[in-house]
CSV table of C-alpha atoms in Angstrom, one decimal:
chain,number,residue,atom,x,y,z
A,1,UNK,CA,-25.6,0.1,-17.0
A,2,UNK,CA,-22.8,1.3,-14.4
A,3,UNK,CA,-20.9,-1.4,-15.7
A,4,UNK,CA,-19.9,-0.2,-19.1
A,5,UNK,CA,-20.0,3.3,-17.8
A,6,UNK,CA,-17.2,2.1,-15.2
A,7,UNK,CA,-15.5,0.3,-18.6
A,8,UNK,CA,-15.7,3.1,-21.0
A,9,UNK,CA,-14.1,5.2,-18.0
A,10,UNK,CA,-11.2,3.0,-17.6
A,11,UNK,CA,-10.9,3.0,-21.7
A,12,UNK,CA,-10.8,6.5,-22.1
A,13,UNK,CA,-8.0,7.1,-19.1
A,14,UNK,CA,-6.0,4.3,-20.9
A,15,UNK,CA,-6.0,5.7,-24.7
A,16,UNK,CA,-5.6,9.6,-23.0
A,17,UNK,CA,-2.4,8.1,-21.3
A,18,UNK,CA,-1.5,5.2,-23.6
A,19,UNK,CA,-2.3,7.0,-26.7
A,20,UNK,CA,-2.3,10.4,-26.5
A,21,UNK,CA,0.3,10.3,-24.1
A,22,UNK,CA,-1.6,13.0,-21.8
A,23,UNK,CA,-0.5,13.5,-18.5
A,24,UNK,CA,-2.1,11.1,-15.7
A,25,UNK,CA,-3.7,13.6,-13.2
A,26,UNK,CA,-5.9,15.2,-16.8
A,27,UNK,CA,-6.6,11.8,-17.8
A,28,UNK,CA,-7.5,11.2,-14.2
A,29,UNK,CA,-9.7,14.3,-14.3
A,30,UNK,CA,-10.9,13.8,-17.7
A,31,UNK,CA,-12.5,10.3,-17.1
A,32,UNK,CA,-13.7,11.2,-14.0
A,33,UNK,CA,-16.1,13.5,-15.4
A,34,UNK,CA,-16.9,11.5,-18.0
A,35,UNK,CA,-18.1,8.7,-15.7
A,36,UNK,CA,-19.9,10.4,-13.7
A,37,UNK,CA,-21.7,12.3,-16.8
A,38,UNK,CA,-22.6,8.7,-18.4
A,39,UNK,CA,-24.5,7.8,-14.9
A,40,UNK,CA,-26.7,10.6,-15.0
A,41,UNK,CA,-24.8,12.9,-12.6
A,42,UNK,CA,-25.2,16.8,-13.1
A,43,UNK,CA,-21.8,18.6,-14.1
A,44,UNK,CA,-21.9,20.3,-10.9
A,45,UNK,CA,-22.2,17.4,-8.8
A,46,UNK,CA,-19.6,15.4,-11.2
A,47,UNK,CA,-17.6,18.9,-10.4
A,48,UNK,CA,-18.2,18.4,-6.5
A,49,UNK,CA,-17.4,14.9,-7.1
A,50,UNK,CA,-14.0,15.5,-8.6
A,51,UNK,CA,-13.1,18.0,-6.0
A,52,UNK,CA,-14.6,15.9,-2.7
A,53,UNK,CA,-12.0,13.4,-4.2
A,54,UNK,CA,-9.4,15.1,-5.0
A,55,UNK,CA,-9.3,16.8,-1.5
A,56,UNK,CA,-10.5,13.4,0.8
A,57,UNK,CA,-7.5,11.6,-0.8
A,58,UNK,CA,-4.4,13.7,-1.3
A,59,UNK,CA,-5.6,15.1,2.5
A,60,UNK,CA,-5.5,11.7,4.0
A,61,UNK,CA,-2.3,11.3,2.6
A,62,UNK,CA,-0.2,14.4,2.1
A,63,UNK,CA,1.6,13.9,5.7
A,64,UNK,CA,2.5,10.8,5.1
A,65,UNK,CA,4.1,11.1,2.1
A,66,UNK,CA,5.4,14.2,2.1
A,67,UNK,CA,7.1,13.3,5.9
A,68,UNK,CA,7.5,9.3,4.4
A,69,UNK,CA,9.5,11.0,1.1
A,70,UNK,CA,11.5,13.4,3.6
A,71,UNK,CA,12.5,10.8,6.2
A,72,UNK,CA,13.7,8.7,3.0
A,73,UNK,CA,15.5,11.7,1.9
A,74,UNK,CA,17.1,12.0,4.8
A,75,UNK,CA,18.0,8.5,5.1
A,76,UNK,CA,20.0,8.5,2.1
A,77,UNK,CA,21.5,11.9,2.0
A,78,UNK,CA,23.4,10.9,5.2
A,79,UNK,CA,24.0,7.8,4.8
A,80,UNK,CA,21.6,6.0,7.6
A,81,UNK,CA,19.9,3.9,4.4
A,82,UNK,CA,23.3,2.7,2.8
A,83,UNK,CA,24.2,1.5,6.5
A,84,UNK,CA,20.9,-0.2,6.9
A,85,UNK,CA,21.6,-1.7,3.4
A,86,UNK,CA,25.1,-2.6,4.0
A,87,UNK,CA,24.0,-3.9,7.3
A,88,UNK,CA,21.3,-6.2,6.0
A,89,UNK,CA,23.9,-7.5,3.0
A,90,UNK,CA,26.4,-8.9,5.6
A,91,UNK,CA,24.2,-10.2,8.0
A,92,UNK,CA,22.3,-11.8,5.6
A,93,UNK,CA,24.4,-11.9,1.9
A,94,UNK,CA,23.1,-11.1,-0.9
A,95,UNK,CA,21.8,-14.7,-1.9
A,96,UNK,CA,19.5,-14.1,0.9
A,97,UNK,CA,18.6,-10.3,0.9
A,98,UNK,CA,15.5,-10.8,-0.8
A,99,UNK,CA,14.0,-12.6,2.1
A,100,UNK,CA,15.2,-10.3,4.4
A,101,UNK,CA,13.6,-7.6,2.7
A,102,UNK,CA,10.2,-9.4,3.0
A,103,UNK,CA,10.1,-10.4,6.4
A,104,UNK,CA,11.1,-6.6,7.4
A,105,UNK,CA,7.9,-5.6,5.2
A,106,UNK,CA,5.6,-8.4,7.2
A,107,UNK,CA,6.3,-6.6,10.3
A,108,UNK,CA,6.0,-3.2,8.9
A,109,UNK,CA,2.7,-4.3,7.0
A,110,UNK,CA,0.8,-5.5,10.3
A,111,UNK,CA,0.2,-2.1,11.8
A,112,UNK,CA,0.9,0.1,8.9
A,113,UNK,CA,-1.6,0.9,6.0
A,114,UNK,CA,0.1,-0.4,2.7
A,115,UNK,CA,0.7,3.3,1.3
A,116,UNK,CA,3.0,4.8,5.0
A,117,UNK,CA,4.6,1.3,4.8
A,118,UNK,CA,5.3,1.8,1.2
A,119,UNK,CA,6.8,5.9,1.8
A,120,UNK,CA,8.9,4.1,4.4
A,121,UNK,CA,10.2,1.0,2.9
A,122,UNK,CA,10.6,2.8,-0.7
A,123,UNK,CA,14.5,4.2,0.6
A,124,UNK,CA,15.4,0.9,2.0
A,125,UNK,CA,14.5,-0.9,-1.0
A,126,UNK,CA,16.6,1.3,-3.5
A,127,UNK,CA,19.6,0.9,-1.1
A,128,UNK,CA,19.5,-2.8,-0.8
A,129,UNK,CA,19.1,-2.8,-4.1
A,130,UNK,CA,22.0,-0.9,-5.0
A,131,UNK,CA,24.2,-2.6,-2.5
A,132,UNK,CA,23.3,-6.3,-3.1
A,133,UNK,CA,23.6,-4.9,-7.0
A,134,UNK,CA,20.4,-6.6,-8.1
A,135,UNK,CA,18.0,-5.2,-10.0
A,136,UNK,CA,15.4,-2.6,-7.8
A,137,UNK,CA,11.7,-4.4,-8.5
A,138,UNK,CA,13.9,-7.9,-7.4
A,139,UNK,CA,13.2,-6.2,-4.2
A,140,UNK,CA,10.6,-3.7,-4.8
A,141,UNK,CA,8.4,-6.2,-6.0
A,142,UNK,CA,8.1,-8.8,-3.0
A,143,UNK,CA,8.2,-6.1,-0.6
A,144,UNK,CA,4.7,-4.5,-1.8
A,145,UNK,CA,3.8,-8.1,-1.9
A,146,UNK,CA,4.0,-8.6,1.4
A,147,UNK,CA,2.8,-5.2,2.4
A,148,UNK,CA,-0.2,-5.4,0.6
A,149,UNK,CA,-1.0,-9.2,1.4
A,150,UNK,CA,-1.2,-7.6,5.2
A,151,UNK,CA,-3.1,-4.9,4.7
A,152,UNK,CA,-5.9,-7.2,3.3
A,153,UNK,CA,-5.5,-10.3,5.6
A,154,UNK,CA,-4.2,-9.9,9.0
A,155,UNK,CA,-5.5,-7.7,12.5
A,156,UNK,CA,-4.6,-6.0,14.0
A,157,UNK,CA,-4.3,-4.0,10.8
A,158,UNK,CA,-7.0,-1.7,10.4
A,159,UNK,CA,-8.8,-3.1,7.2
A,160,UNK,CA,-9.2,-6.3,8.9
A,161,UNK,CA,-9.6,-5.5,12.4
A,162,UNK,CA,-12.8,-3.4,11.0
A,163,UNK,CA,-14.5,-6.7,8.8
A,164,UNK,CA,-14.0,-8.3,11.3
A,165,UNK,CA,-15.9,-6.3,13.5
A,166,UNK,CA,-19.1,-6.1,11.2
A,167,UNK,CA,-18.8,-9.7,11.0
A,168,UNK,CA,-18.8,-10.2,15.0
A,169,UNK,CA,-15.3,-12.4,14.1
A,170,UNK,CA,-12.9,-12.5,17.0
A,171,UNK,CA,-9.5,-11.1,15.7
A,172,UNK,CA,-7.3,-13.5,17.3
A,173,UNK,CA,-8.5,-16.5,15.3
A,174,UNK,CA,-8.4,-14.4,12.6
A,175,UNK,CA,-5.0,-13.4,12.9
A,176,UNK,CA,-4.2,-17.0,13.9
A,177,UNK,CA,-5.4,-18.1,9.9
A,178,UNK,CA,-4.9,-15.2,8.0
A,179,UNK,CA,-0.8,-15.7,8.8
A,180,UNK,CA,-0.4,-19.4,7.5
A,181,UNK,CA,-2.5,-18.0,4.5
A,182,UNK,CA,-0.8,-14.6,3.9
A,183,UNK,CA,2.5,-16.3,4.2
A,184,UNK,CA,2.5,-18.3,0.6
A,185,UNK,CA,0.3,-16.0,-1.0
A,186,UNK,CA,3.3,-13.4,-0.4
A,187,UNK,CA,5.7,-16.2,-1.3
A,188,UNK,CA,4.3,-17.1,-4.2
A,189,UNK,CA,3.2,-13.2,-5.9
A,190,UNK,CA,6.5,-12.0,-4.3
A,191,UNK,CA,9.8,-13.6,-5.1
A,192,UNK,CA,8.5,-16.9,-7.2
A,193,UNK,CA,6.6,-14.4,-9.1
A,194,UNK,CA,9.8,-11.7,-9.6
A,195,UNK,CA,11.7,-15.2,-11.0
A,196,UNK,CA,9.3,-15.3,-14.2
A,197,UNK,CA,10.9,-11.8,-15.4
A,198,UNK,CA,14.2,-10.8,-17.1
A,199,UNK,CA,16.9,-9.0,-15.1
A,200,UNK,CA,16.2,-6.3,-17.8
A,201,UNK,CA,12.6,-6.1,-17.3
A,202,UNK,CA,13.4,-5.7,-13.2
A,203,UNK,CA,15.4,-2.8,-13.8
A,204,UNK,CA,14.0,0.5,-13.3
A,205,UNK,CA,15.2,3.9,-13.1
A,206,UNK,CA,14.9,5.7,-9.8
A,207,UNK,CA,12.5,9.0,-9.9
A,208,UNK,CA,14.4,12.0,-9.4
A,209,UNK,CA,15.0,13.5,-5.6
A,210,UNK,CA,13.9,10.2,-4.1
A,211,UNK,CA,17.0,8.7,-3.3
A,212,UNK,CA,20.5,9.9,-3.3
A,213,UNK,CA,23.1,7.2,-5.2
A,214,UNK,CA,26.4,9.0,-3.2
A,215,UNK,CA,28.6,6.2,-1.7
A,216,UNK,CA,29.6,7.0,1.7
A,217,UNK,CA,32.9,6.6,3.8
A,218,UNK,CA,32.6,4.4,7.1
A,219,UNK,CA,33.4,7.6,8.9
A,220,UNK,CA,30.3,9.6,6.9
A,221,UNK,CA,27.6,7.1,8.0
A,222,UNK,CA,25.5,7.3,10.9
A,223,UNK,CA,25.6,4.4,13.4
A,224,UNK,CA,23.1,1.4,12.5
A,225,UNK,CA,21.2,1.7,15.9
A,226,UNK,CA,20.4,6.0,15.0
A,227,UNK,CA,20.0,4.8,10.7
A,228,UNK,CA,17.1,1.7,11.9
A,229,UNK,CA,15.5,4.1,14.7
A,230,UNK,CA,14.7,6.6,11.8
A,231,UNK,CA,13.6,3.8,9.4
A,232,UNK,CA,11.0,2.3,12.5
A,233,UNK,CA,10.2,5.0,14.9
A,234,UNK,CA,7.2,5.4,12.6
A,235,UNK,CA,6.2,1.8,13.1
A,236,UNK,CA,7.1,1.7,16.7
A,237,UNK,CA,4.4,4.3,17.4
A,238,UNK,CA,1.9,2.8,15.2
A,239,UNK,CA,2.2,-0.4,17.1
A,240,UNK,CA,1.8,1.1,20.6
A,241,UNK,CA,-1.5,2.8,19.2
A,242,UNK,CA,-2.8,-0.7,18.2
A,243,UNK,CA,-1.7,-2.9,21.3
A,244,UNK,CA,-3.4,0.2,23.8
A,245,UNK,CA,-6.2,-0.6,21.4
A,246,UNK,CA,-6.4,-4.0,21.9
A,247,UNK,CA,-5.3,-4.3,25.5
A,248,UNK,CA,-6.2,-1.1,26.7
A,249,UNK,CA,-9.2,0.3,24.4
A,250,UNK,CA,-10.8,1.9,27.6
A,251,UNK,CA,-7.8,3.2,28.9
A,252,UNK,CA,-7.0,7.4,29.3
A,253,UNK,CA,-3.9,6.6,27.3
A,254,UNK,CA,-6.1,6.4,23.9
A,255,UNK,CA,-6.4,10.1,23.7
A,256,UNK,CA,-1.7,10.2,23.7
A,257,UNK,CA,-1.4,6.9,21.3
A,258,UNK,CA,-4.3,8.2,18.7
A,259,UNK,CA,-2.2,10.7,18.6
A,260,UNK,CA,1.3,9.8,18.4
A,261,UNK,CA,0.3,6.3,15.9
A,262,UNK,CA,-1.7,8.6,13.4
A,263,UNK,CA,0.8,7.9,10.5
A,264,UNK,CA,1.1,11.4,9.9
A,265,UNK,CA,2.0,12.4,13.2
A,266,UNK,CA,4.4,9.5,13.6
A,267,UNK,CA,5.9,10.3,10.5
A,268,UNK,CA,6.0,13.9,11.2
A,269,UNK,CA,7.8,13.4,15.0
A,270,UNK,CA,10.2,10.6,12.9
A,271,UNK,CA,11.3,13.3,10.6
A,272,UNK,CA,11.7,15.7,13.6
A,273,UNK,CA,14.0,13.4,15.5
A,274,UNK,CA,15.8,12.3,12.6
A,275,UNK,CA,16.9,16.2,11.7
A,276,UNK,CA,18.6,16.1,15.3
A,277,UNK,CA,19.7,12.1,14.9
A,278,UNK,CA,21.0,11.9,11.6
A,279,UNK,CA,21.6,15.4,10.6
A,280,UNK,CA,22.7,18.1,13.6
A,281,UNK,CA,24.4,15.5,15.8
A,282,UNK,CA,26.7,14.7,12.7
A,283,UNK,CA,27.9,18.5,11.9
A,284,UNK,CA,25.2,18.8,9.2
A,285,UNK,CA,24.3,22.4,8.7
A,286,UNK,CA,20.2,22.9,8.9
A,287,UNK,CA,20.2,24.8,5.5
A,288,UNK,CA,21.7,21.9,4.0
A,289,UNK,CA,18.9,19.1,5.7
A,290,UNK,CA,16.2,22.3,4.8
A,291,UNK,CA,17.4,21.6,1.0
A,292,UNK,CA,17.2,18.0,1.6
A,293,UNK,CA,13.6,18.4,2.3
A,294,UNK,CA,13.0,20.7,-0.3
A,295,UNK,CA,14.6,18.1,-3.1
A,296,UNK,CA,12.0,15.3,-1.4
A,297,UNK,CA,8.6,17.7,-2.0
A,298,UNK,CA,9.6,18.3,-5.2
A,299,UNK,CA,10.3,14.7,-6.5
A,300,UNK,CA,6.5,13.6,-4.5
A,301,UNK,CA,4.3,16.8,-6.2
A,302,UNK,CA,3.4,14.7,-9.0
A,303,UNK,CA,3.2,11.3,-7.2
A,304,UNK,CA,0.8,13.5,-4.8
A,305,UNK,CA,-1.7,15.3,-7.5
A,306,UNK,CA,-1.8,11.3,-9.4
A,307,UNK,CA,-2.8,9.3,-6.1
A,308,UNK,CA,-5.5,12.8,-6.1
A,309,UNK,CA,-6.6,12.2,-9.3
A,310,UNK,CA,-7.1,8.6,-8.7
A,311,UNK,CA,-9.2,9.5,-5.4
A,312,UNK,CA,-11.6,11.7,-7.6
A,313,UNK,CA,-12.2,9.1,-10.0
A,314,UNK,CA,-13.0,6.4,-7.2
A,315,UNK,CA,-15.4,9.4,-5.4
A,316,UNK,CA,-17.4,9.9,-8.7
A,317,UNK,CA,-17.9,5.9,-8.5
A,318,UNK,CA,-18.8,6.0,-5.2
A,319,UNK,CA,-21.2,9.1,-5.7
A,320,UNK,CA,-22.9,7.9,-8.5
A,321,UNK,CA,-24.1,4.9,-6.0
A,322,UNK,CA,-22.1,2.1,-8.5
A,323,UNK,CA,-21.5,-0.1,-5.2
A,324,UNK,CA,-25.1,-0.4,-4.5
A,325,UNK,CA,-26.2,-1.4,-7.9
A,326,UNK,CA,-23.4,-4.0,-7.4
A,327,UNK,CA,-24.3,-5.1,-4.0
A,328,UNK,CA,-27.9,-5.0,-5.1
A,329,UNK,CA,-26.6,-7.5,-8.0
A,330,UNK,CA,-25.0,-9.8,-5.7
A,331,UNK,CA,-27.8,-10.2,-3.3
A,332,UNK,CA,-29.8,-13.5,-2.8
A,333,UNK,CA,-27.1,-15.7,-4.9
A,334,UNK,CA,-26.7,-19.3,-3.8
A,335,UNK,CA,-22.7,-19.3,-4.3
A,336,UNK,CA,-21.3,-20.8,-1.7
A,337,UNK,CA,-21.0,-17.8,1.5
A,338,UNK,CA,-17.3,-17.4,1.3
A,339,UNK,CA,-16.7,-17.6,-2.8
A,340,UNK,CA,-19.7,-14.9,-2.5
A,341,UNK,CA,-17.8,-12.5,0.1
A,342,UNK,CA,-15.0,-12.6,-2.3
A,343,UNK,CA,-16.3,-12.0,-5.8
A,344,UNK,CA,-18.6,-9.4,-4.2
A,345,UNK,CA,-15.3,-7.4,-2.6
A,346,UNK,CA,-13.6,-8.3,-5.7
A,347,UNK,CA,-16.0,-6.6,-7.9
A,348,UNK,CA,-16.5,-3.9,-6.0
A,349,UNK,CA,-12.7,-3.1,-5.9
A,350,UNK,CA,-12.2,-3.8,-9.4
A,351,UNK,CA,-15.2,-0.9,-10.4
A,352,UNK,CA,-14.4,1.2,-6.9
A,353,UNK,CA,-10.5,0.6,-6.3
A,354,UNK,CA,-10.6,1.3,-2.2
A,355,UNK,CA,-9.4,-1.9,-1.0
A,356,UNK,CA,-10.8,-0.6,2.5
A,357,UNK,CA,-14.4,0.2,1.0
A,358,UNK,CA,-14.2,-3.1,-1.3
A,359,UNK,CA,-13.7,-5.2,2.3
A,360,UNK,CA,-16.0,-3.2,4.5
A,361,UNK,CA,-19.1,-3.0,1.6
A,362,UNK,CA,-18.7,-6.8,0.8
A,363,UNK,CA,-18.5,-7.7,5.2
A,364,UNK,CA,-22.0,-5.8,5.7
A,365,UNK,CA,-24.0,-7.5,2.5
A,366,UNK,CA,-23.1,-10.7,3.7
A,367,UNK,CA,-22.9,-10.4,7.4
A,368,UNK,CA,-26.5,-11.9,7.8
A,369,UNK,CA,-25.7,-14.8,5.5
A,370,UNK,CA,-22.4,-15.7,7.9
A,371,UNK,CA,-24.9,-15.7,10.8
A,372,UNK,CA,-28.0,-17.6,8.7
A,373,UNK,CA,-25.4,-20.2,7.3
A,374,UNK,CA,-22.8,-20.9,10.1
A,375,UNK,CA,-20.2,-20.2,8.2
A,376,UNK,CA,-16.7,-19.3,10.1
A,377,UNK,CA,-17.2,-15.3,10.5
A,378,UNK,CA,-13.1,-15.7,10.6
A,379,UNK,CA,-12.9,-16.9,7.2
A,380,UNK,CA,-15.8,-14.5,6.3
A,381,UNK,CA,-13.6,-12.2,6.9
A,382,UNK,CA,-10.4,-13.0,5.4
A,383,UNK,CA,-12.5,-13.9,2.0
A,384,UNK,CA,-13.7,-9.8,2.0
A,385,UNK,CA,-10.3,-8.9,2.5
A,386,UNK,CA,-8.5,-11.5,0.2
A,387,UNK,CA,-11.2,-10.5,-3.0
A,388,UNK,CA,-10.5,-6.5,-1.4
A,389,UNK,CA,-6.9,-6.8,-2.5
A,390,UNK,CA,-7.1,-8.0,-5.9
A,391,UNK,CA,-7.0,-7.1,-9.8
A,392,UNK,CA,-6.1,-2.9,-8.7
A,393,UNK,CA,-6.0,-0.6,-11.3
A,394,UNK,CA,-6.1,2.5,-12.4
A,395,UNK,CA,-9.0,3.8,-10.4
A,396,UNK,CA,-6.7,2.7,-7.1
A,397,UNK,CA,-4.5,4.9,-5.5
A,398,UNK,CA,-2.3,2.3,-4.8
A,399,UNK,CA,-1.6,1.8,-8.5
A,400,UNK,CA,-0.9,5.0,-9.2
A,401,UNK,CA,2.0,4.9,-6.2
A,402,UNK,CA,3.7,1.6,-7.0
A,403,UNK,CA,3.5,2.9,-10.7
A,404,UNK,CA,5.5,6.4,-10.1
A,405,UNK,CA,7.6,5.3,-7.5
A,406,UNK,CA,9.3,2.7,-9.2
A,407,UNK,CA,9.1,4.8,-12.6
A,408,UNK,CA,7.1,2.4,-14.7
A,409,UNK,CA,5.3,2.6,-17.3
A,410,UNK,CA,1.5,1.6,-17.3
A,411,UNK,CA,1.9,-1.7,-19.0
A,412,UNK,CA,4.7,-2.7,-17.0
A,413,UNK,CA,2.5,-1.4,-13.4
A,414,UNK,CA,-0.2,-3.9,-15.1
A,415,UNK,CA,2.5,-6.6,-15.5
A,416,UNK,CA,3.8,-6.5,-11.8
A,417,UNK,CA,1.5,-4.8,-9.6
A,418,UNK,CA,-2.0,-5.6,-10.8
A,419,UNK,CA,-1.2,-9.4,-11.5
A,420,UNK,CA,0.4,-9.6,-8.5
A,421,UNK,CA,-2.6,-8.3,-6.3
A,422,UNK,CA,-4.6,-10.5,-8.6
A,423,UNK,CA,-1.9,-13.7,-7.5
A,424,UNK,CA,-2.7,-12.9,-3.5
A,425,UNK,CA,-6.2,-12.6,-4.1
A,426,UNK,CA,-6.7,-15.9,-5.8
A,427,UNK,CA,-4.4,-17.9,-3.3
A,428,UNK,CA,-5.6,-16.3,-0.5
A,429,UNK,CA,-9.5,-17.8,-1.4
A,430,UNK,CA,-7.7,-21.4,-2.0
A,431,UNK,CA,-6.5,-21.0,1.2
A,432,UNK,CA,-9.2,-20.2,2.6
A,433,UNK,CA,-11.2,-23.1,0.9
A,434,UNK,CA,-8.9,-25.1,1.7
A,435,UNK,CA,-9.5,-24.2,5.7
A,436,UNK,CA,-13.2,-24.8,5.6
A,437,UNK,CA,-12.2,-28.6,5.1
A,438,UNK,CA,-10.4,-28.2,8.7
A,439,UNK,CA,-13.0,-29.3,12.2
A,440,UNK,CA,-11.8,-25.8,14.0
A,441,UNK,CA,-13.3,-23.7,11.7
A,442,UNK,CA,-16.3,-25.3,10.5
């Protein structure tokens, strides 16, 4: 049964880690094999496997966070993130910093994918943090709430834009309800969840060479308007990409955009102008910003090889064809079409962990049932993404960022992270329930 071979996998990564206190990428490796082994697969393939993983995931995102960790670096070695902070503190005050945080990750998380807008936001967060003087995950926390909550639920973001497609749903009605139900599911897993915690428990220490705790002079920070370009060029060219997409999808201008919005290359051309912006233009010496991003790559090389490992475990999943025998299950059930769409992209993200496969697999088992039944292909689509989000673990990249990141341990990444996916996931399909009862979308 792929089940229990998906189960005893997760059990043996958590009593190599938990237990034997092995190092996550082995355990990672470890149970990877081991899964694939109990589904029949040859070591060589499991081997192949392994590798196609390792490589497909740290490759799709080494740029980003390797360019992500040294734009952050650069934020804070100069100053530019303490200005942003300090900025944000006064406008705001610190009673209200919280919620400033979260609507800044709302608009990063519409065009971004949740792991660039967590790279980028990661600085920002430690510097709020330490300027409102409140505990880090009092910020962390509702910021990957939101960021998450819009990677599942609103276009134009990728992940929905594509369900939405396979479903034939138009994206503007699906952005126009996925907002008014993204909006409490962040508010609720986000900072009314953060309130059920300790201060003590919120406090984390930061992982070495991500974020410099130096507090500069008036005179030895960069001006807000250069500090905020560096923190959303990235975005800025991620969002022309997705408007010429929309607007202009025919248009010459694709081949420049595609281009420029790839969040590697933005990232990349970010940390380019922001060597000139926040560094050279200020009298700092290019050894000294060349050190800077030498201190960032080494405090992301483990972060890198664990999001790696947890690629190769989700590839062995996907290779030893456990989504099919799940869709297979699912098939011809008389649950009602939109509770269906979400337990099947829940299940398939709790035994694959791609939120983007999770979504995409669940929209193209069900996509004849929308058009047999009538069912609102809009909230078809926002019940794939709201059961894609949910209940991540180890076998999730995403997991495996939040956890080393904020330097937490496994139980703790279990306590915030995964129950707080699993808090979005279960308002998002009340929400969506609660919609069906509205004339427009019946």
């Amino acid at each position: 049964m792929p089940f229990i071979s998906v189960i005893l996998g997760v059990l043996l990564l958590l009593v190599l880690m938990m237990v034997l206190k092995m190092n996550a990428f082995i355990a990672l490796v470890l149970s990877s094999l081991a899964v694939g082994l109990l589904e029949g697969m040859s070591p060589n393939d499991v081997m192949t496997s392994i590798q196609n993983g390792l490589g497909s995931s740290a490759g799709s995102l080494m740029l980003v966070i390797i360019f992500g960790a040294a734009v952050g670096k650069l934020l804070t070695d100069t100053g530019g993130a303490q200005r942003i902070a300090l900025t944000m503190v006064h406008v705001f005050g610190k009673k209200h910093v919280q919620a400033a945080a979260v609507i800044t990750a709302i608009v990063v998380g519409i065009a971004m994918f949740f792991e660039t807008g967590v790279v980028v936001l990661i600085p920002l967060v430690f510097s709020i943090a330490m300027v409102a003087e409140v505990p880090i995950l009092y910020i962390g926390l509702p910021v990957i709430a939101a960021l998450i909550t819009m990677h599942g639920f609103v276009p134009p973001h990728p992940g929905p834009t594509a369900v939405a497609g396979i479903l034939h749903a138009s994206v503007g009605k699906t952005l126009m309800l996925g907002l008014p139900i993204a909006i409490p599911a962040i508010i609720i897993a986000g900072p009314l969840y953060t309130r059920l915690f300790k201060k003590s428990f919120l406090e984390v220490e930061i992982p070495k060479g991500l974020y410099t705790e130096k507090k500069f002079t008036e005179a030895e920070m960069p001006s807000f308007f250069l500090s905020i370009l560096s923190a959303t060029l990235p975005i800025i060219f991620i969002f022309i990409k997705t408007i010429v997409e929309i607007v202009w999808p025919n248009s010459s201008l694709r081949s420049y955009t595609d281009f420029i919005g790839n969040a590697g290359t933005a990232l990349l051309i970010t940390f380019i102008v922001s060597l000139f912006t926040l560094g050279l233009s200020r009298g700092h010496k290019i050894k000294e910003l060349m050190d800077s991003f030498a201190n960032s790559v080494s405090g992301i090389a483990m972060i890198l090889l664990i999001i790696a490992g947890g690629g190769a475990f989700k590839q062995v999943l996907i290779d030893s064809k456990i989504d099919q025998y799940i869709a297979h299950l699912m098939e011809g059930s008389a649950i009602s079409p939109l509770i269906l769409t979400w337990l099947i992209a829940a299940v398939l993200r709790v035994s694959l962990g791609s939120a983007t496969v999770a979504g995409m697999t669940a929209a193209g088992i069900v996509a004849p049932v929308a058009i047999a039944t009538g069912v609102s292909p809009e909230l078809m689509t926002l019940a794939a993404g709201a059961g894609s989000i949910g209940f991540s673990h180890v076998n999730d990249a995403g997991f495996w960022i939040i956890k080393e990141y904020f330097n937490m341990s496994l139980i703790k990444t279990f306590k915030t992270w995964t129950a707080l996916t699993s808090i979005i996931s279960i308002i998002g399909l009340l929400g969506i329930l609660l919609f069906t009862q509205i004339a427009i979308v019946s």
